[in-house]
Amino acid sequence: MVSVTRSVFGELPSGAGTVEKFRLQSDLLGVDILSWGCTISALEVKDRQGRASDVVLGFAELEGYLQKQPYFGAVVGRVANRIAKGTFTVDGKEYKLAINNGPNSLHGGIRGFDKVLWTPQVLPNGVQFSRVSPDGEEGYPGELKVWVTYTLDGGELVINYRAQASQTTPVNLTNHSYFNLAGQGSPNIYDHEVTIEADAFLPVDETLIPTGEVAPVQGTAFDLRKPVALGKHLQDFHVGGFDHTFCLKGSKEKHFCARVHHAGSGRVLDVYTTQPGVQFYTGNFLDGTLKGKSGAVYPRHSGFCLETQHWPDAVNQPHFPSVLLRPGEEYDHTTWFRFSVA
């Protein structure tokens, strides 16, 4: 059984609307999701003793989400990740986006899908959010109708993304939750054991744009096909952290993506997806300045993201899987976050 409870989370400034919170509760998981940015603001998971802890970084109040912060828990779009120099061409026409990350455009622009109020609809086992992204929003072509649906099934949180376009446009949607399976507010993720089911990854240039090469992980720090203890692995390979796309199976079917195990609590997160890639990010840019829930601060490497998505800058790299959505087609992707104890 899943219960869904709806409450007011806060009021946007200047009467811009009311942000609601939706509490999804099963016997194994409790999830709070906000109508602002479709944001997962809390995710309570039991450890092997049956004690629940909140395993996502975030804020207790709306003000936290409205300040400059690194997309905690939010859905990002219209195009997640980076587009080189904020430009791309579709059907011979060049489009220019806001530059908001070094020389590039990141996560949909200045006011992406994470910084808007979505329209909620309660479901028996979850909540569906929808919005219409107008033609030209953040520089993108055509109107885009978007639906993001969160459902709970026992220990599994399922996120489905659907979109329909009036004009050909790139679309790449993901959720940017930062996890710490020891519980949010724990100082780091070095004691997490990580597996990613990927034979290849995308090397990047100094501005974090893929070089175009699809590189084998074999013999590199990116070979996570067998479980690695994250802290030791970063030390062994002298890596300052990950912020890279791992290339998954090309099929549109549900496939295994990643597993993270926290031995101390026994918590395990298994991720499955229909997407061709996952951005594994180890919170390298967190710096301890943000005040989170329960007085937590979030230093570098205090959370990790597994952002299932298409490959970055795909709109400018023709040999990458296409991110273009054409009129009459439907964008439809699903990611499954399955929690258990071991």
mmCIF file of C-alpha atoms in Angstrom:
data_model
loop_
_atom_site.group_PDB
_atom_site.id
_atom_site.type_symbol
_atom_site.label_atom_id
_atom_site.label_comp_id
_atom_site.label_asym_id
_atom_site.label_seq_id
_atom_site.Cartn_x
_atom_site.Cartn_y
_atom_site.Cartn_z
ATOM 1 C CA MET A 1 0.000 0.000 0.000
ATOM 2 C CA VAL A 2 1.116 3.536 -0.822
ATOM 3 C CA SER A 3 -0.361 6.643 0.780
ATOM 4 C CA VAL A 4 -0.092 10.093 -0.800
ATOM 5 C CA THR A 5 -0.444 13.185 1.397
ATOM 6 C CA ARG A 6 -0.574 16.728 0.064
ATOM 7 C CA SER A 7 0.451 19.850 2.015
ATOM 8 C CA VAL A 8 1.626 23.431 1.511
ATOM 9 C CA PHE A 9 5.439 23.752 1.533
ATOM 10 C CA GLY A 10 5.740 27.505 1.040
ATOM 11 C CA GLU A 11 4.764 30.612 -0.884
ATOM 12 C CA LEU A 12 6.842 31.969 -3.776
ATOM 13 C CA PRO A 13 7.842 35.648 -3.496
ATOM 14 C CA SER A 14 5.612 38.382 -5.013
ATOM 15 C CA GLY A 15 2.555 36.135 -5.119
ATOM 16 C CA ALA A 16 4.082 33.888 -7.798
ATOM 17 C CA GLY A 17 2.254 30.854 -6.417
ATOM 18 C CA THR A 18 2.093 28.187 -3.739
ATOM 19 C CA VAL A 19 4.612 25.359 -3.626
ATOM 20 C CA GLU A 20 3.080 22.074 -2.483
ATOM 21 C CA LYS A 21 4.725 19.010 -0.978
ATOM 22 C CA PHE A 22 3.584 15.476 -1.739
ATOM 23 C CA ARG A 23 4.461 12.747 0.758
ATOM 24 C CA LEU A 24 4.603 9.273 -0.814
ATOM 25 C CA GLN A 25 4.767 6.557 1.851
ATOM 26 C CA SER A 26 5.111 2.782 1.505
ATOM 27 C CA ASP A 27 6.089 0.279 4.176
ATOM 28 C CA LEU A 28 9.739 0.656 3.048
ATOM 29 C CA LEU A 29 10.154 4.231 1.764
ATOM 30 C CA GLY A 30 8.959 7.749 2.513
ATOM 31 C CA VAL A 31 9.494 10.349 -0.214
ATOM 32 C CA ASP A 32 8.714 14.080 -0.214
ATOM 33 C CA ILE A 33 8.375 15.749 -3.628
ATOM 34 C CA LEU A 34 7.799 19.447 -4.267
ATOM 35 C CA SER A 35 5.845 21.066 -7.096
ATOM 36 C CA TRP A 36 8.782 23.526 -7.417
ATOM 37 C CA GLY A 37 11.115 21.859 -9.921
ATOM 38 C CA CYS A 38 9.570 18.398 -9.261
ATOM 39 C CA THR A 39 12.119 18.316 -6.445
ATOM 40 C CA ILE A 40 12.740 15.302 -4.209
ATOM 41 C CA SER A 41 13.242 17.084 -0.865
ATOM 42 C CA ALA A 42 13.436 14.014 1.398
ATOM 43 C CA LEU A 43 13.799 10.262 0.917
ATOM 44 C CA GLU A 44 13.642 8.143 4.052
ATOM 45 C CA VAL A 45 15.083 4.639 3.825
ATOM 46 C CA LYS A 46 15.431 2.030 6.565
ATOM 47 C CA ASP A 47 18.804 0.571 7.517
ATOM 48 C CA ARG A 48 19.400 -3.075 8.494
ATOM 49 C CA GLN A 49 18.119 -2.309 12.020
ATOM 50 C CA GLY A 50 14.917 -0.903 10.560
ATOM 51 C CA ARG A 51 15.859 2.706 11.412
ATOM 52 C CA ALA A 52 14.882 5.233 8.740
ATOM 53 C CA SER A 53 17.231 8.026 7.653
ATOM 54 C CA ASP A 54 16.828 10.737 5.033
ATOM 55 C CA VAL A 55 19.353 9.887 2.289
ATOM 56 C CA VAL A 56 19.059 12.957 0.012
ATOM 57 C CA LEU A 57 20.653 16.387 0.403
ATOM 58 C CA GLY A 58 18.322 19.366 0.490
ATOM 59 C CA PHE A 59 16.556 22.005 2.547
ATOM 60 C CA ALA A 60 13.781 22.077 5.130
ATOM 61 C CA GLU A 61 12.303 25.331 3.818
ATOM 62 C CA LEU A 62 11.420 26.731 0.413
ATOM 63 C CA GLU A 63 13.922 29.609 0.833
ATOM 64 C CA GLY A 64 16.724 27.041 0.626
ATOM 65 C CA TYR A 65 15.614 25.934 -2.817
ATOM 66 C CA LEU A 66 15.158 29.505 -4.094
ATOM 67 C CA GLN A 67 18.758 30.538 -3.309
ATOM 68 C CA LYS A 68 21.674 29.707 -5.598
ATOM 69 C CA GLN A 69 22.157 25.980 -5.019
ATOM 70 C CA PRO A 70 23.337 23.000 -7.068
ATOM 71 C CA TYR A 71 20.000 21.568 -8.315
ATOM 72 C CA PHE A 72 19.364 19.510 -5.140
ATOM 73 C CA GLY A 73 16.730 16.877 -5.939
ATOM 74 C CA ALA A 74 15.332 18.730 -8.958
ATOM 75 C CA VAL A 75 14.304 17.714 -12.452
ATOM 76 C CA VAL A 76 16.566 19.513 -14.911
ATOM 77 C CA GLY A 77 15.719 20.413 -18.519
ATOM 78 C CA ARG A 78 14.832 21.200 -21.256
ATOM 79 C CA VAL A 79 18.317 19.739 -21.804
ATOM 80 C CA ALA A 80 20.184 18.308 -18.828
ATOM 81 C CA ASN A 81 23.971 18.606 -18.714
ATOM 82 C CA ARG A 82 26.146 20.782 -20.951
ATOM 83 C CA ILE A 83 25.748 22.155 -24.460
ATOM 84 C CA ALA A 84 29.057 23.464 -25.831
ATOM 85 C CA LYS A 85 29.170 27.262 -26.125
ATOM 86 C CA GLY A 86 25.385 27.333 -25.684
ATOM 87 C CA THR A 87 24.733 26.927 -29.411
ATOM 88 C CA PHE A 88 23.305 24.233 -31.649
ATOM 89 C CA THR A 89 21.729 23.961 -35.094
ATOM 90 C CA VAL A 90 18.469 22.179 -35.939
ATOM 91 C CA ASP A 91 17.223 21.897 -39.527
ATOM 92 C CA GLY A 92 19.715 24.562 -40.641
ATOM 93 C CA LYS A 93 18.720 27.138 -38.026
ATOM 94 C CA GLU A 94 21.144 28.151 -35.267
ATOM 95 C CA TYR A 95 19.876 28.537 -31.708
ATOM 96 C CA LYS A 96 21.684 30.444 -28.956
ATOM 97 C CA LEU A 97 21.201 29.640 -25.274
ATOM 98 C CA ALA A 98 22.230 31.448 -22.105
ATOM 99 C CA ILE A 99 25.813 30.718 -21.055
ATOM 100 C CA ASN A 100 25.632 29.762 -17.364
ATOM 101 C CA ASN A 101 28.525 27.351 -16.754
ATOM 102 C CA GLY A 102 31.948 28.539 -17.892
ATOM 103 C CA PRO A 103 31.616 28.971 -21.675
ATOM 104 C CA ASN A 104 28.689 26.498 -21.885
ATOM 105 C CA SER A 105 24.973 26.162 -21.233
ATOM 106 C CA LEU A 106 24.064 23.832 -18.341
ATOM 107 C CA HIS A 107 20.819 22.136 -17.247
ATOM 108 C CA GLY A 108 18.415 24.126 -19.415
ATOM 109 C CA GLY A 109 19.741 27.627 -18.806
ATOM 110 C CA ILE A 110 19.205 30.459 -16.325
ATOM 111 C CA ARG A 111 15.660 29.400 -15.452
ATOM 112 C CA GLY A 112 15.436 25.733 -16.316
ATOM 113 C CA PHE A 113 12.778 23.191 -15.371
ATOM 114 C CA ASP A 114 14.200 23.139 -11.823
ATOM 115 C CA LYS A 115 13.189 26.792 -11.246
ATOM 116 C CA VAL A 116 9.520 26.690 -12.229
ATOM 117 C CA LEU A 117 6.251 25.713 -10.580
ATOM 118 C CA TRP A 118 4.729 22.526 -12.018
ATOM 119 C CA THR A 119 1.058 21.518 -12.012
ATOM 120 C CA PRO A 120 0.481 18.458 -9.815
ATOM 121 C CA GLN A 121 -2.037 15.640 -10.082
ATOM 122 C CA VAL A 122 -2.300 13.092 -7.282
ATOM 123 C CA LEU A 123 -2.255 9.422 -8.339
ATOM 124 C CA PRO A 124 -3.190 6.388 -6.211
ATOM 125 C CA ASN A 125 0.507 5.518 -5.734
ATOM 126 C CA GLY A 126 2.290 8.769 -6.549
ATOM 127 C CA VAL A 127 2.081 12.170 -8.189
ATOM 128 C CA GLN A 128 2.317 13.460 -11.749
ATOM 129 C CA PHE A 129 3.646 16.940 -12.540
ATOM 130 C CA SER A 130 3.065 18.668 -15.861
ATOM 131 C CA ARG A 131 3.965 21.927 -17.529
ATOM 132 C CA VAL A 132 4.145 23.518 -20.959
ATOM 133 C CA SER A 133 7.538 24.987 -21.809
ATOM 134 C CA PRO A 134 6.716 27.818 -24.229
ATOM 135 C CA ASP A 135 8.309 28.219 -27.653
ATOM 136 C CA GLY A 136 11.614 30.044 -27.195
ATOM 137 C CA GLU A 137 11.875 29.402 -23.438
ATOM 138 C CA GLU A 138 15.576 29.760 -22.541
ATOM 139 C CA GLY A 139 16.257 29.905 -26.303
ATOM 140 C CA TYR A 140 14.912 26.448 -27.200
ATOM 141 C CA PRO A 141 12.727 25.934 -30.291
ATOM 142 C CA GLY A 142 9.056 25.019 -30.121
ATOM 143 C CA GLU A 143 6.543 24.446 -27.368
ATOM 144 C CA LEU A 144 7.242 21.376 -25.217
ATOM 145 C CA LYS A 145 4.589 19.615 -23.157
ATOM 146 C CA VAL A 146 6.214 17.712 -20.286
ATOM 147 C CA TRP A 147 4.959 15.176 -17.743
ATOM 148 C CA VAL A 148 7.086 13.868 -14.856
ATOM 149 C CA THR A 149 5.525 11.048 -12.834
ATOM 150 C CA TYR A 150 6.796 9.750 -9.491
ATOM 151 C CA THR A 151 5.369 6.468 -8.232
ATOM 152 C CA LEU A 152 6.240 4.317 -5.256
ATOM 153 C CA ASP A 153 6.162 0.527 -5.184
ATOM 154 C CA GLY A 154 7.480 -1.008 -1.957
ATOM 155 C CA GLY A 155 11.189 -0.130 -1.862
ATOM 156 C CA GLU A 156 11.238 1.286 -5.385
ATOM 157 C CA LEU A 157 10.830 4.902 -6.498
ATOM 158 C CA VAL A 158 10.019 5.127 -10.216
ATOM 159 C CA ILE A 159 10.395 8.339 -12.249
ATOM 160 C CA ASN A 160 8.846 8.507 -15.722
ATOM 161 C CA TYR A 161 9.479 11.430 -18.075
ATOM 162 C CA ARG A 162 7.322 12.152 -21.115
ATOM 163 C CA ALA A 163 7.421 15.042 -23.563
ATOM 164 C CA GLN A 164 5.843 16.148 -26.844
ATOM 165 C CA ALA A 165 7.172 18.936 -29.051
ATOM 166 C CA SER A 166 5.526 21.325 -31.537
ATOM 167 C CA GLN A 167 8.891 21.784 -33.328
ATOM 168 C CA THR A 168 12.054 19.731 -33.469
ATOM 169 C CA THR A 169 13.988 20.384 -30.259
ATOM 170 C CA PRO A 170 16.638 18.686 -28.149
ATOM 171 C CA VAL A 171 15.214 17.125 -24.959
ATOM 172 C CA ASN A 172 17.148 15.461 -22.140
ATOM 173 C CA LEU A 173 15.469 15.146 -18.734
ATOM 174 C CA THR A 174 16.895 13.776 -15.503
ATOM 175 C CA ASN A 175 16.642 14.068 -11.738
ATOM 176 C CA HIS A 176 19.556 15.714 -9.926
ATOM 177 C CA SER A 177 19.203 14.165 -6.449
ATOM 178 C CA TYR A 178 22.330 13.996 -4.314
ATOM 179 C CA PHE A 179 22.398 10.805 -2.237
ATOM 180 C CA ASN A 180 24.295 9.840 0.886
ATOM 181 C CA LEU A 181 23.269 6.357 2.004
ATOM 182 C CA ALA A 182 24.750 6.937 5.478
ATOM 183 C CA GLY A 183 22.132 9.678 5.824
ATOM 184 C CA GLN A 184 22.206 13.265 4.572
ATOM 185 C CA GLY A 185 24.554 15.388 6.675
ATOM 186 C CA SER A 186 27.137 12.591 6.876
ATOM 187 C CA PRO A 187 30.520 14.161 6.052
ATOM 188 C CA ASN A 188 31.413 12.193 2.911
ATOM 189 C CA ILE A 189 30.647 9.242 0.632
ATOM 190 C CA TYR A 190 34.097 7.582 0.809
ATOM 191 C CA ASP A 191 32.666 4.515 2.581
ATOM 192 C CA HIS A 192 30.205 3.850 -0.259
ATOM 193 C CA GLU A 193 30.847 0.954 -2.631
ATOM 194 C CA VAL A 194 29.960 1.791 -6.233
ATOM 195 C CA THR A 195 29.294 -0.344 -9.318
ATOM 196 C CA ILE A 196 28.410 1.089 -12.737
ATOM 197 C CA GLU A 197 27.485 -1.263 -15.572
ATOM 198 C CA ALA A 198 29.406 0.536 -18.333
ATOM 199 C CA ASP A 199 32.132 -0.631 -20.702
ATOM 200 C CA ALA A 200 32.803 2.918 -21.938
ATOM 201 C CA PHE A 201 32.766 6.509 -20.712
ATOM 202 C CA LEU A 202 33.012 9.976 -22.273
ATOM 203 C CA PRO A 203 36.310 11.825 -21.710
ATOM 204 C CA VAL A 204 35.801 15.587 -21.350
ATOM 205 C CA ASP A 205 37.772 18.759 -22.042
ATOM 206 C CA GLU A 206 38.650 21.332 -19.376
ATOM 207 C CA THR A 207 35.135 22.854 -19.602
ATOM 208 C CA LEU A 208 33.561 19.386 -19.054
ATOM 209 C CA ILE A 209 32.312 19.019 -22.650
ATOM 210 C CA PRO A 210 32.818 15.512 -24.115
ATOM 211 C CA THR A 211 35.733 15.402 -26.553
ATOM 212 C CA GLY A 212 33.715 13.109 -28.837
ATOM 213 C CA GLU A 213 35.695 10.012 -27.971
ATOM 214 C CA VAL A 214 33.827 7.001 -26.535
ATOM 215 C CA ALA A 215 36.628 5.512 -24.427
ATOM 216 C CA PRO A 216 36.816 1.998 -22.988
ATOM 217 C CA VAL A 217 36.858 1.948 -19.165
ATOM 218 C CA GLN A 218 39.244 -1.029 -19.118
ATOM 219 C CA GLY A 219 42.395 -0.222 -17.140
ATOM 220 C CA THR A 220 41.229 3.262 -16.100
ATOM 221 C CA ALA A 221 39.733 4.895 -12.987
ATOM 222 C CA PHE A 222 36.401 4.661 -14.826
ATOM 223 C CA ASP A 223 36.236 0.866 -14.676
ATOM 224 C CA LEU A 224 33.500 0.503 -12.070
ATOM 225 C CA ARG A 225 32.079 -2.747 -13.458
ATOM 226 C CA LYS A 226 33.117 -4.497 -10.236
ATOM 227 C CA PRO A 227 32.363 -2.816 -6.886
ATOM 228 C CA VAL A 228 34.931 -0.263 -5.688
ATOM 229 C CA ALA A 229 35.200 1.479 -2.313
ATOM 230 C CA LEU A 230 34.878 5.074 -3.450
ATOM 231 C CA GLY A 231 37.361 6.774 -1.096
ATOM 232 C CA LYS A 232 40.125 4.248 -1.699
ATOM 233 C CA HIS A 233 39.439 4.210 -5.451
ATOM 234 C CA LEU A 234 39.766 8.018 -5.731
ATOM 235 C CA GLN A 235 43.051 7.817 -3.783
ATOM 236 C CA ASP A 236 44.451 4.891 -5.759
ATOM 237 C CA PHE A 237 43.831 6.639 -9.083
ATOM 238 C CA HIS A 238 44.627 10.170 -7.825
ATOM 239 C CA VAL A 239 41.231 11.362 -9.046
ATOM 240 C CA GLY A 240 39.559 14.390 -7.455
ATOM 241 C CA GLY A 241 36.112 12.926 -8.044
ATOM 242 C CA PHE A 242 33.806 11.962 -10.891
ATOM 243 C CA ASP A 243 31.676 14.199 -13.103
ATOM 244 C CA HIS A 244 31.449 12.010 -16.163
ATOM 245 C CA THR A 245 28.959 10.225 -18.362
ATOM 246 C CA PHE A 246 29.132 6.449 -18.391
ATOM 247 C CA CYS A 247 27.787 4.795 -21.546
ATOM 248 C CA LEU A 248 25.090 2.212 -20.856
ATOM 249 C CA LYS A 249 23.476 -0.375 -23.106
ATOM 250 C CA GLY A 250 21.898 1.266 -26.128
ATOM 251 C CA SER A 251 18.546 -0.471 -25.749
ATOM 252 C CA LYS A 252 15.331 1.440 -24.920
ATOM 253 C CA GLU A 253 14.381 -1.426 -22.596
ATOM 254 C CA LYS A 254 14.906 -1.302 -18.825
ATOM 255 C CA HIS A 255 18.540 -2.133 -18.059
ATOM 256 C CA PHE A 256 20.738 -2.235 -14.969
ATOM 257 C CA CYS A 257 22.735 0.961 -14.523
ATOM 258 C CA ALA A 258 24.394 1.167 -11.121
ATOM 259 C CA ARG A 259 24.520 -0.141 -7.581
ATOM 260 C CA VAL A 260 25.715 1.693 -4.479
ATOM 261 C CA HIS A 261 26.141 -0.145 -1.169
ATOM 262 C CA HIS A 262 26.804 1.459 2.201
ATOM 263 C CA ALA A 263 28.169 -1.293 4.443
ATOM 264 C CA GLY A 264 27.761 0.661 7.685
ATOM 265 C CA SER A 265 23.978 0.939 7.400
ATOM 266 C CA GLY A 266 23.401 -1.955 5.017
ATOM 267 C CA ARG A 267 21.541 0.334 2.609
ATOM 268 C CA VAL A 268 21.721 -0.558 -1.086
ATOM 269 C CA LEU A 269 20.570 1.563 -4.024
ATOM 270 C CA ASP A 270 20.108 -0.175 -7.393
ATOM 271 C CA VAL A 271 19.390 2.024 -10.409
ATOM 272 C CA TYR A 272 17.739 0.777 -13.603
ATOM 273 C CA THR A 273 16.902 2.958 -16.584
ATOM 274 C CA THR A 274 15.868 3.126 -20.236
ATOM 275 C CA GLN A 275 18.444 5.887 -20.855
ATOM 276 C CA PRO A 276 21.737 5.427 -22.780
ATOM 277 C CA GLY A 277 23.912 7.118 -20.159
ATOM 278 C CA VAL A 278 24.379 8.043 -16.533
ATOM 279 C CA GLN A 279 26.266 11.053 -15.211
ATOM 280 C CA PHE A 280 28.092 9.916 -12.080
ATOM 281 C CA TYR A 281 28.873 13.013 -10.038
ATOM 282 C CA THR A 282 30.553 12.922 -6.632
ATOM 283 C CA GLY A 283 29.624 16.404 -5.413
ATOM 284 C CA ASN A 284 33.007 17.901 -6.338
ATOM 285 C CA PHE A 285 31.655 21.469 -6.303
ATOM 286 C CA LEU A 286 29.946 21.250 -2.905
ATOM 287 C CA ASP A 287 31.910 23.467 -0.528
ATOM 288 C CA GLY A 288 30.168 23.429 2.853
ATOM 289 C CA THR A 289 28.614 26.892 2.515
ATOM 290 C CA LEU A 290 24.989 25.742 2.152
ATOM 291 C CA LYS A 291 22.981 25.005 5.300
ATOM 292 C CA GLY A 292 20.847 21.940 4.720
ATOM 293 C CA LYS A 293 18.244 19.972 6.653
ATOM 294 C CA SER A 294 18.706 19.473 10.418
ATOM 295 C CA GLY A 295 21.614 21.942 10.447
ATOM 296 C CA ALA A 296 23.672 19.832 8.031
ATOM 297 C CA VAL A 297 26.401 21.396 5.938
ATOM 298 C CA TYR A 298 27.367 19.817 2.645
ATOM 299 C CA PRO A 299 31.137 19.738 2.047
ATOM 300 C CA ARG A 300 32.857 18.395 -1.063
ATOM 301 C CA HIS A 301 32.059 14.711 -1.700
ATOM 302 C CA SER A 302 29.194 14.613 0.824
ATOM 303 C CA GLY A 303 26.726 13.341 -1.780
ATOM 304 C CA PHE A 304 26.654 11.567 -5.128
ATOM 305 C CA CYS A 305 24.364 11.847 -8.143
ATOM 306 C CA LEU A 306 23.448 9.136 -10.631
ATOM 307 C CA GLU A 307 21.762 11.244 -13.302
ATOM 308 C CA THR A 308 20.364 8.877 -15.919
ATOM 309 C CA GLN A 309 20.267 10.745 -19.213
ATOM 310 C CA HIS A 310 21.362 11.091 -22.808
ATOM 311 C CA TRP A 311 24.998 11.995 -23.438
ATOM 312 C CA PRO A 312 26.075 15.622 -22.906
ATOM 313 C CA ASP A 313 26.379 17.939 -25.919
ATOM 314 C CA ALA A 314 24.743 15.228 -28.056
ATOM 315 C CA VAL A 315 22.994 17.940 -30.090
ATOM 316 C CA ASN A 316 26.447 18.955 -31.392
ATOM 317 C CA GLN A 317 27.953 15.459 -31.676
ATOM 318 C CA PRO A 318 26.248 13.545 -34.501
ATOM 319 C CA HIS A 319 27.747 10.158 -33.564
ATOM 320 C CA PHE A 320 26.184 10.338 -30.065
ATOM 321 C CA PRO A 321 22.647 8.928 -29.589
ATOM 322 C CA SER A 322 20.245 11.639 -30.805
ATOM 323 C CA VAL A 323 18.480 13.943 -28.335
ATOM 324 C CA LEU A 324 16.217 15.492 -30.970
ATOM 325 C CA LEU A 325 12.471 15.123 -30.436
ATOM 326 C CA ARG A 326 10.339 15.769 -33.514
ATOM 327 C CA PRO A 327 6.655 16.720 -33.742
ATOM 328 C CA GLY A 328 4.442 13.629 -33.564
ATOM 329 C CA GLU A 329 7.043 11.673 -31.551
ATOM 330 C CA GLU A 330 6.993 11.129 -27.804
ATOM 331 C CA TYR A 331 9.966 11.338 -25.478
ATOM 332 C CA ASP A 332 9.390 8.575 -22.916
ATOM 333 C CA HIS A 333 12.051 7.455 -20.434
ATOM 334 C CA THR A 334 11.912 5.800 -17.027
ATOM 335 C CA THR A 335 14.395 5.387 -14.188
ATOM 336 C CA TRP A 336 13.931 3.054 -11.233
ATOM 337 C CA PHE A 337 15.621 3.677 -7.846
ATOM 338 C CA ARG A 338 15.362 0.456 -5.829
ATOM 339 C CA PHE A 339 16.327 0.537 -2.159
ATOM 340 C CA SER A 340 17.089 -2.532 -0.073
ATOM 341 C CA VAL A 341 19.374 -3.671 2.749
ATOM 342 C CA ALA A 342 22.230 -6.154 2.574
#
